[in-house]
Tab-separated table of C-alpha atoms in Angstrom:
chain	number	residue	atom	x	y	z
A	4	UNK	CA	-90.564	56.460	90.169
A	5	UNK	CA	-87.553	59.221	89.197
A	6	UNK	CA	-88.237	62.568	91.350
A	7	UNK	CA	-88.957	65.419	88.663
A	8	UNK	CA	-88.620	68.757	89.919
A	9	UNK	CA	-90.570	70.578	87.790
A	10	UNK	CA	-93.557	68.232	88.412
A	11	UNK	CA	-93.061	68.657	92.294
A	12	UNK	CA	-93.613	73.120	91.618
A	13	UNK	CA	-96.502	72.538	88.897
A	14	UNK	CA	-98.210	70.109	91.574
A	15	UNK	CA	-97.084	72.938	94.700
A	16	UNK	CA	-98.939	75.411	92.702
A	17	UNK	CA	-101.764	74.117	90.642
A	18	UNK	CA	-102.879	71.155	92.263
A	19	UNK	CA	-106.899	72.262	94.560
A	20	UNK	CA	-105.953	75.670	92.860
A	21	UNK	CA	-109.103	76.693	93.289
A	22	UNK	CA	-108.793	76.150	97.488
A	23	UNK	CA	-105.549	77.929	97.681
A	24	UNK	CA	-107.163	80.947	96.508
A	25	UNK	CA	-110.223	80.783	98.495
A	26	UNK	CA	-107.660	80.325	101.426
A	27	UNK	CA	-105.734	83.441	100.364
A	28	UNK	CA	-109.168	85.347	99.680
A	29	UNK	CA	-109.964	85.087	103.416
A	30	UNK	CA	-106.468	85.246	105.061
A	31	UNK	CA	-106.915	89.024	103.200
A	32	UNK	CA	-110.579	88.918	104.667
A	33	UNK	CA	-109.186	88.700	107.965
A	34	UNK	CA	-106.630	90.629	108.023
A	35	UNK	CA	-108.326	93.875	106.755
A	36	UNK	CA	-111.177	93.183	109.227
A	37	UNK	CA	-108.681	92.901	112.310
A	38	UNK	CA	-106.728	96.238	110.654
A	39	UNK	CA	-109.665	98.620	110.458
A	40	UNK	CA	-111.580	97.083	113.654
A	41	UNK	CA	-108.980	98.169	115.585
A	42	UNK	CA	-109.082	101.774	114.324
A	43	UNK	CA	-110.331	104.724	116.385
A	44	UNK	CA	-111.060	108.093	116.152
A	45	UNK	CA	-110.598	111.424	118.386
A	46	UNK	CA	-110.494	114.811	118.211
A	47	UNK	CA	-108.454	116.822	119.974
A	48	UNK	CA	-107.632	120.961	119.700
A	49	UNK	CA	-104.559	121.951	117.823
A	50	UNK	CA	-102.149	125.005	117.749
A	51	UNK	CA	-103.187	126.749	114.322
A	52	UNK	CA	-101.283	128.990	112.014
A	53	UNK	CA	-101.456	130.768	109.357
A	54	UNK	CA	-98.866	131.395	106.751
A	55	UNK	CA	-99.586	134.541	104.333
A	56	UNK	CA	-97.729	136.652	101.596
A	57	UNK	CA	-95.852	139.909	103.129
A	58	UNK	CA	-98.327	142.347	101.981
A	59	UNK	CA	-101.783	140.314	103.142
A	60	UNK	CA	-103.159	140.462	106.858
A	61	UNK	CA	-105.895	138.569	108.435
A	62	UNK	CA	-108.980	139.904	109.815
A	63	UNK	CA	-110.790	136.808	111.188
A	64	UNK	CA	-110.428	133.173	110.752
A	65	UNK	CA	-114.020	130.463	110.883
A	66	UNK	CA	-115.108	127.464	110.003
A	67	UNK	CA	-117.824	126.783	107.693
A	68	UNK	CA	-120.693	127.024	109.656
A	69	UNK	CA	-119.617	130.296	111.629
A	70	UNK	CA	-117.421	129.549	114.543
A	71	UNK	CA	-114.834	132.097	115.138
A	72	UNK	CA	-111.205	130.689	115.285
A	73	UNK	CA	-108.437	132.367	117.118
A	74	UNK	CA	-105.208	130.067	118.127
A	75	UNK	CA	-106.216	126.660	118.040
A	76	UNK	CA	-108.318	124.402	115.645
A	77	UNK	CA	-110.465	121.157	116.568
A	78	UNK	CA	-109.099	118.160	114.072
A	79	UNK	CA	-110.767	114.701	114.041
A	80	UNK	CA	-108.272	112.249	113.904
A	81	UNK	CA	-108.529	108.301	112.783
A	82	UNK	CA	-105.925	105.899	113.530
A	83	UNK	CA	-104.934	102.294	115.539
A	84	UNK	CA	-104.734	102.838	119.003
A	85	UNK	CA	-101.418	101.804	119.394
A	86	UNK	CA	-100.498	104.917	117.088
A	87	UNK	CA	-102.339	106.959	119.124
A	88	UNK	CA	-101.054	106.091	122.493
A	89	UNK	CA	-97.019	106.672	120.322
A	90	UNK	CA	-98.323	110.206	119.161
A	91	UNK	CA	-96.928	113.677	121.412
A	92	UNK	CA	-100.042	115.664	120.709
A	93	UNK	CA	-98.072	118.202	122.671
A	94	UNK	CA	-95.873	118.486	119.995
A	95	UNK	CA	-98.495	118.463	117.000
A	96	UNK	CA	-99.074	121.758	115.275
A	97	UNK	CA	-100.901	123.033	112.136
A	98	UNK	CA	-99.337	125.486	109.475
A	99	UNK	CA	-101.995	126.098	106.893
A	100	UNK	CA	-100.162	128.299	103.661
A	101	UNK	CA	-102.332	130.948	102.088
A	102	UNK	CA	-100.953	131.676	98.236
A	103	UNK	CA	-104.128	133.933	97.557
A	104	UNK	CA	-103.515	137.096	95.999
A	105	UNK	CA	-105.693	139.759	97.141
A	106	UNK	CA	-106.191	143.563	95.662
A	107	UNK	CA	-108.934	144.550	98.161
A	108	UNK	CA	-110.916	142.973	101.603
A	109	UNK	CA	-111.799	139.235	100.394
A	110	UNK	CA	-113.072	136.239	101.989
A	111	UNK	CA	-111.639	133.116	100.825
A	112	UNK	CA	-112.743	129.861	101.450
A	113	UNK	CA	-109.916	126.980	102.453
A	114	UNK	CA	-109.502	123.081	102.993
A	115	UNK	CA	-107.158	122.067	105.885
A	116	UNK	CA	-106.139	118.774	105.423
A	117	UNK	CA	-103.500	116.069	106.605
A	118	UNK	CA	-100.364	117.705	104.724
A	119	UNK	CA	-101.058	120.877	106.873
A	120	UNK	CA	-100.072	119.067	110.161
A	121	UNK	CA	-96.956	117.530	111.190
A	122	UNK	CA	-98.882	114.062	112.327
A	123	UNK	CA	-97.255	110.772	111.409
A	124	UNK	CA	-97.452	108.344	108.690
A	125	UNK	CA	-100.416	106.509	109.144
A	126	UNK	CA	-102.746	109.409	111.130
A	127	UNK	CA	-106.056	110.227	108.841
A	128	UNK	CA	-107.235	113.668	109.515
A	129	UNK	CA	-111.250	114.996	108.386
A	130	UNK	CA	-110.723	117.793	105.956
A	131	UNK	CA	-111.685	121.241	107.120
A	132	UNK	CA	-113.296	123.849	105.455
A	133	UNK	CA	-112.602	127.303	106.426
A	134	UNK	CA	-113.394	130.896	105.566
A	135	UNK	CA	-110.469	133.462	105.434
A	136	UNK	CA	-111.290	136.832	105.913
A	137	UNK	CA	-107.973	138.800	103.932
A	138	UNK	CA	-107.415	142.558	104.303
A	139	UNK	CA	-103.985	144.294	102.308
A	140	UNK	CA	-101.248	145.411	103.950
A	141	UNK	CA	-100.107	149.376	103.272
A	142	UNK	CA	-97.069	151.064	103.997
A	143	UNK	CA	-96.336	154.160	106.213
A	144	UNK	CA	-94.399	155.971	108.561
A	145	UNK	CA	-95.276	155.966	111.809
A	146	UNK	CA	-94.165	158.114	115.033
A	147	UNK	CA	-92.081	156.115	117.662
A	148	UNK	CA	-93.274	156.436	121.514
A	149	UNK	CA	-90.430	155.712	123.930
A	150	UNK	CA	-91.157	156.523	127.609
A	151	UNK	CA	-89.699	155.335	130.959
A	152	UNK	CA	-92.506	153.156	131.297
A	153	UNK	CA	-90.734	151.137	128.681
A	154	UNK	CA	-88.171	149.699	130.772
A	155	UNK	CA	-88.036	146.129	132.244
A	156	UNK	CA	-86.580	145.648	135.859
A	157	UNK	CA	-84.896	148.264	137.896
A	158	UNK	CA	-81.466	149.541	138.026
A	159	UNK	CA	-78.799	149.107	140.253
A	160	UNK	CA	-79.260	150.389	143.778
A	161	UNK	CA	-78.810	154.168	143.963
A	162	UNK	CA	-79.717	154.464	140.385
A	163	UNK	CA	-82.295	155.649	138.189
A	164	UNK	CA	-83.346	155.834	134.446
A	165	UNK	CA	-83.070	159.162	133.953
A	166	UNK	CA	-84.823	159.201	130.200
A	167	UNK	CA	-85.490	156.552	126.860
A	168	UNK	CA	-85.679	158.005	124.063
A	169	UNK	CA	-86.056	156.672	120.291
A	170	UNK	CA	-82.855	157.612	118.358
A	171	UNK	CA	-85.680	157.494	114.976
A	172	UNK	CA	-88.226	160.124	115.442
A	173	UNK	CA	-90.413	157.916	112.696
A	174	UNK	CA	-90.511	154.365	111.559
A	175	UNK	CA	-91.867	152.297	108.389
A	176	UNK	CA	-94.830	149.684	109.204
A	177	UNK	CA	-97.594	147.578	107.040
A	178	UNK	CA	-101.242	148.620	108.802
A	179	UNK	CA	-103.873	146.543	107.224
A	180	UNK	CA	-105.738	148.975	104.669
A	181	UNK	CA	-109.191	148.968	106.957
A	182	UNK	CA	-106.997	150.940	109.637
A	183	UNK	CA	-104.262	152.445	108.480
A	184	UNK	CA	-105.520	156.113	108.409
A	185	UNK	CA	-105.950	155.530	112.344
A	186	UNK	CA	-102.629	154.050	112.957
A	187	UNK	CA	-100.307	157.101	113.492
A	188	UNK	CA	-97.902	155.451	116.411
A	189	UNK	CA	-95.543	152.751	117.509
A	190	UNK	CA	-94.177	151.679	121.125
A	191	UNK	CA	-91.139	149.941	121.841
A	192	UNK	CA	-90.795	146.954	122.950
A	193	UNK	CA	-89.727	147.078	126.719
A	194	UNK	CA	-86.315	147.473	127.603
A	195	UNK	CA	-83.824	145.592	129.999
A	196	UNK	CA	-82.757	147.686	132.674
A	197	UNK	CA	-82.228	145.130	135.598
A	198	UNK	CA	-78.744	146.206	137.340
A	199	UNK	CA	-77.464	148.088	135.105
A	200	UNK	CA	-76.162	151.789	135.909
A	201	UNK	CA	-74.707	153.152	132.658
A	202	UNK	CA	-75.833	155.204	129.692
A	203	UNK	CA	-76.353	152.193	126.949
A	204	UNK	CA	-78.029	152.399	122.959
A	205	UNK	CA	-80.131	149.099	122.579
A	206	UNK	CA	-81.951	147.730	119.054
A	207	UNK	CA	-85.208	146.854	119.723
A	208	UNK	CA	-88.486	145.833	117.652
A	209	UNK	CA	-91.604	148.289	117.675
A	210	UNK	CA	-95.193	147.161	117.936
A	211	UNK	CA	-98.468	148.220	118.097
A	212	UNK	CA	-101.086	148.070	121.547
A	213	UNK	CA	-104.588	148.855	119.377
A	214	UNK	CA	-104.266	145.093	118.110
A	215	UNK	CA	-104.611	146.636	114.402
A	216	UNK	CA	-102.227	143.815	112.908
A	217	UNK	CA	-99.168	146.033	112.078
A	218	UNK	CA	-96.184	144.545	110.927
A	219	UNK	CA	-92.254	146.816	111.684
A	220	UNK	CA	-90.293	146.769	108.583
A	221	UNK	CA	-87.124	148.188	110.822
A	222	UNK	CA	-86.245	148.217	114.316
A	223	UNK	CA	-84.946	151.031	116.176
A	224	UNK	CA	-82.301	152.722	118.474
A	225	UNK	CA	-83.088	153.568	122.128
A	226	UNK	CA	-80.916	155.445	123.897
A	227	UNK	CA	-81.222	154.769	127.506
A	228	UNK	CA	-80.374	157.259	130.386
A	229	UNK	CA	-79.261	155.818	133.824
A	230	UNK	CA	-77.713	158.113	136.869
A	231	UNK	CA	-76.881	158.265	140.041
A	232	UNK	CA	-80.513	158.838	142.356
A	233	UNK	CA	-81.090	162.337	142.614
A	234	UNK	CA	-80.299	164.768	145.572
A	235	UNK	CA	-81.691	167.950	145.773
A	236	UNK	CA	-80.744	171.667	147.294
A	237	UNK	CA	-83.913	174.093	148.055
A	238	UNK	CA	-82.489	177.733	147.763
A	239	UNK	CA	-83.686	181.208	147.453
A	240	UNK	CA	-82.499	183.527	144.375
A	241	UNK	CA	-82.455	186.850	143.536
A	242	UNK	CA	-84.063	187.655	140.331
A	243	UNK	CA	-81.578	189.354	137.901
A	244	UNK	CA	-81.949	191.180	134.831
A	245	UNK	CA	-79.490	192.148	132.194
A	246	UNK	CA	-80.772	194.868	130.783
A	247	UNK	CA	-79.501	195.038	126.731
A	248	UNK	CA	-76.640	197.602	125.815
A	249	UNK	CA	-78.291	201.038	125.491
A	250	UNK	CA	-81.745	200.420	126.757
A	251	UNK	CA	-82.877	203.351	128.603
A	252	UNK	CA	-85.286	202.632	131.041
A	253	UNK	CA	-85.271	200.893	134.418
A	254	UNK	CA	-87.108	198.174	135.498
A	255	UNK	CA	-89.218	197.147	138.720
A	256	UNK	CA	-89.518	193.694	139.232
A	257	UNK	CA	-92.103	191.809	141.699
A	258	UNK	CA	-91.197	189.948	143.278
A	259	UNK	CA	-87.232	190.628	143.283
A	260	UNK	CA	-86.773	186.715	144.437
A	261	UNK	CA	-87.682	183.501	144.145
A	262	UNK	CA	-87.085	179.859	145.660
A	263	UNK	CA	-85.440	177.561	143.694
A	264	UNK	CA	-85.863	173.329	144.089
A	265	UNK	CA	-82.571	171.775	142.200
A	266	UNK	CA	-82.623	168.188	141.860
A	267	UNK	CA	-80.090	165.870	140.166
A	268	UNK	CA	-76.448	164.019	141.022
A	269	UNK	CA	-75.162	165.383	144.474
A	270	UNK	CA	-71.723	165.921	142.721
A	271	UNK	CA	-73.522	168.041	140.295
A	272	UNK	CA	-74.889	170.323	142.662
A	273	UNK	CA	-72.332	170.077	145.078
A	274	UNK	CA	-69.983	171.791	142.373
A	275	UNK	CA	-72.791	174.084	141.262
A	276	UNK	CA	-73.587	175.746	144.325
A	277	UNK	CA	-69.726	175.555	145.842
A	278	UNK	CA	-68.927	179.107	143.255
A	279	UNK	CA	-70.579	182.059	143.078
A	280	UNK	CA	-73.126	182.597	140.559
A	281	UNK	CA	-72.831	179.283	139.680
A	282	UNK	CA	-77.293	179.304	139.541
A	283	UNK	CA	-78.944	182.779	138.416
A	284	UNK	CA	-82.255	183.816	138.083
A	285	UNK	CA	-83.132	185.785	134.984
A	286	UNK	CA	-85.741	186.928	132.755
A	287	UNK	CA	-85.720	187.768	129.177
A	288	UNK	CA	-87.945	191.265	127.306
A	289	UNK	CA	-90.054	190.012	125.287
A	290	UNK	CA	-89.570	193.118	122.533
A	291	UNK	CA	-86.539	194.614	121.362
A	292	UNK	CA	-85.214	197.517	123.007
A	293	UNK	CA	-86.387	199.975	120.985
A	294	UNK	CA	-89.889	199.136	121.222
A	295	UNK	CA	-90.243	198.848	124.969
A	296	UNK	CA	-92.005	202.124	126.259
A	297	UNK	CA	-91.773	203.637	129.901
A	298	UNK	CA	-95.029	202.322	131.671
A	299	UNK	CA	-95.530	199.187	130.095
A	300	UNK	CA	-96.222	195.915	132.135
A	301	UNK	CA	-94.976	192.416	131.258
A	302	UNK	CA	-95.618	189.107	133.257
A	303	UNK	CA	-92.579	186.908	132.088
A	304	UNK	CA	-91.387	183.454	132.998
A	305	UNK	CA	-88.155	182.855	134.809
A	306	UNK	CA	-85.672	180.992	133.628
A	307	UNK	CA	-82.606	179.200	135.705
A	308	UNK	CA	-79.386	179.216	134.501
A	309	UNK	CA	-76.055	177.492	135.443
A	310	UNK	CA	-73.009	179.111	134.860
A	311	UNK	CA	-71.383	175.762	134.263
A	312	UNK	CA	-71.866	174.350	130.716
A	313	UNK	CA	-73.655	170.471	130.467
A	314	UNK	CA	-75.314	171.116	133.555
A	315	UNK	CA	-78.913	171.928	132.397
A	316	UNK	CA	-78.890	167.769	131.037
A	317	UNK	CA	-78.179	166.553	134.816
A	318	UNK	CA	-80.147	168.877	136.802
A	319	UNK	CA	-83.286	170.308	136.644
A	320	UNK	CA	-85.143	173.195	138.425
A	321	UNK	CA	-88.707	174.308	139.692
A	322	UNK	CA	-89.012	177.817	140.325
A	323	UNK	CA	-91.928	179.282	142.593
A	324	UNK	CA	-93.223	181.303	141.829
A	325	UNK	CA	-92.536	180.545	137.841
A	326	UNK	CA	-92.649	183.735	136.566
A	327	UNK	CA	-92.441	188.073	138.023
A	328	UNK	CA	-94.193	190.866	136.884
A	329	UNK	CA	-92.090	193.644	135.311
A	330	UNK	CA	-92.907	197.069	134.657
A	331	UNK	CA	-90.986	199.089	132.609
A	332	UNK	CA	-89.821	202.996	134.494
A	333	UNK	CA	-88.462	206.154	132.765
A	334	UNK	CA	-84.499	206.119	133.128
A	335	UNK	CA	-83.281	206.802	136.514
A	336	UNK	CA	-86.370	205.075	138.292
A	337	UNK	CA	-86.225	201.665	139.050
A	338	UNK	CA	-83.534	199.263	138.686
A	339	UNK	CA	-81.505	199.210	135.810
């Protein structure tokens, strides 16, 4: 009998059609039973994240029934357990975008689902339904606070930070609109200082310590301070008074001295107190001339002055007592 070819396929493929497909029915039986036997399911606490337009902030994040979510979100995951002994859930995160536009406080409500994590192919994840409490975001200027308590570290040895101070007196922000009227100040964020022992200008980002959600539009300038430890000098002064050209009357001071604490860079006072009159005592009238009048008493501050210029940045002084009593005398009485 000649071979035929095209008898052998039609016999291949129709002859007991009707058993090759019941064979094929429950080789696909079989298969999807072992498949989805072998599934499991777990749940397991994610890092969660919003994403929201530049002028919205958040006020609180739940989930449907109530509970309170603050960095992390509990997603129940289905897959084989051979993909879930390959997944890094250390590595698994959750980015959920909010394209709502809001004109007042809202509360939206939200589905996270699968595309919102970075899981791999073949990972099921249980929708979630979340509420989204959205506040606006205002803009206004805001005072910058800059203190030594802003620095990180400590300077070299036989140094100190001397002053920080914000190079911008004010700064833009976005306050959410619920607290904006109480916002009125923004701190630094702290600044390196570990071994250093020069005068330095850094850039730094601002931020709130209230927790009210405000977001810097700019960063600022802080212009950092660092000299030499201070010495100091304890010395007594006489207190002198230059009396304005033509004012006729004397004056009696009490008391006529005072002691004087100078601290700052040895050099500095080294070269102060190496001249004469290089550190007076003085006092200032509070009237004009004209309008003083014999028998009139005045208690009034004293001041310190160095006779070399750029000194009063380096050094400073504490006078006791801080101020004298002066009493004005007719002309030829008192000291003048």
């Amino acid at each position: 009998m000649k071979f035929s070819p095209l008898g052998f396929l039609k016999g291949l493929l129709f002859d007991n059609l009707m058993t090759k497909i019941m064979a094929l029915l429950l080789a696909l039986l079989l298969w999807t039973y072992l498949v989805y036997s072998s599934m499991d399911k777990d749940t397991r606490d994610v890092p969660f994240r919003l994403e929201l337009p530049p002028d919205i902030s958040v006020r609180s994040v739940a989930l449907e029934e109530g509970t309170i979510l603050t960095d992390t979100i509990a997603v129940e995951l289905t897959a084989t357990k051979g993909m879930f002994n390959s997944i890094n859930f250390g590595g698994v995160r959750c980015l959920h975008k909010v394209t709502t536009k809001i004109s007042g406080p809202e509360t939206i409500n939200e589905t996270i689902t699968r595309n919102d994590f970075n899981l791999p192919e073949g990972v099921s994840v249980k929708p979630i339904r979340i509420k989204i409490n959205l506040v606006p975001l205002v803009e206004k200027e805001v005072r910058v606070v800059a203190s030594l308590a802003d620095c990180a570290g400590a300077p070299a040895e036989g140094y100190m930070v001397r002053s920080v101070r914000s190079l911008r007196e004010k700064v833009k922000v976005r306050a959410p609109a619920n607290v904006a009227e109480s916002v009125s100040e923004v701190f630094i964020e702290p600044i390196p200082v570990e071994g250093r022992k020069e005068h330095f200008v850094v850039r730094t980002k601002v931020h709130d310590r209230g927790g009210f959600g405000i977001v810097a539009l700019e960063e600022v300038e802080v212009d950092v301070v660092i000299l030499p430890n201070p010495d100091h000098r304890e010395i007594t002064l006489p207190v002198f008074f230059a009396a304005p050209i033509g004012f006729p009357y004397g004056v009696e001071v009490t008391p006529r001295e005072a002691a004087v604490r100078l601290e700052g860079p040895k050099s500095a006072l080294d070269d102060l107190l190496s001249s004469s009159g290089g550190v007076e005592l003085s006092f200032r009238l509070p009237h004009p001339a004209n309008s003083v009048a014999a028998g009139q008493k005045f208690n009034l501050p004293l001041e310190c002055r160095f006779a070399r210029k750029g000194y009063d940045a380096v050094v400073t002084a504490v006078i006791a007592p801080s101020e004298v009593q002066v009493e004005i005398k007719p002309a030829g009485e008192g000291e003048k």
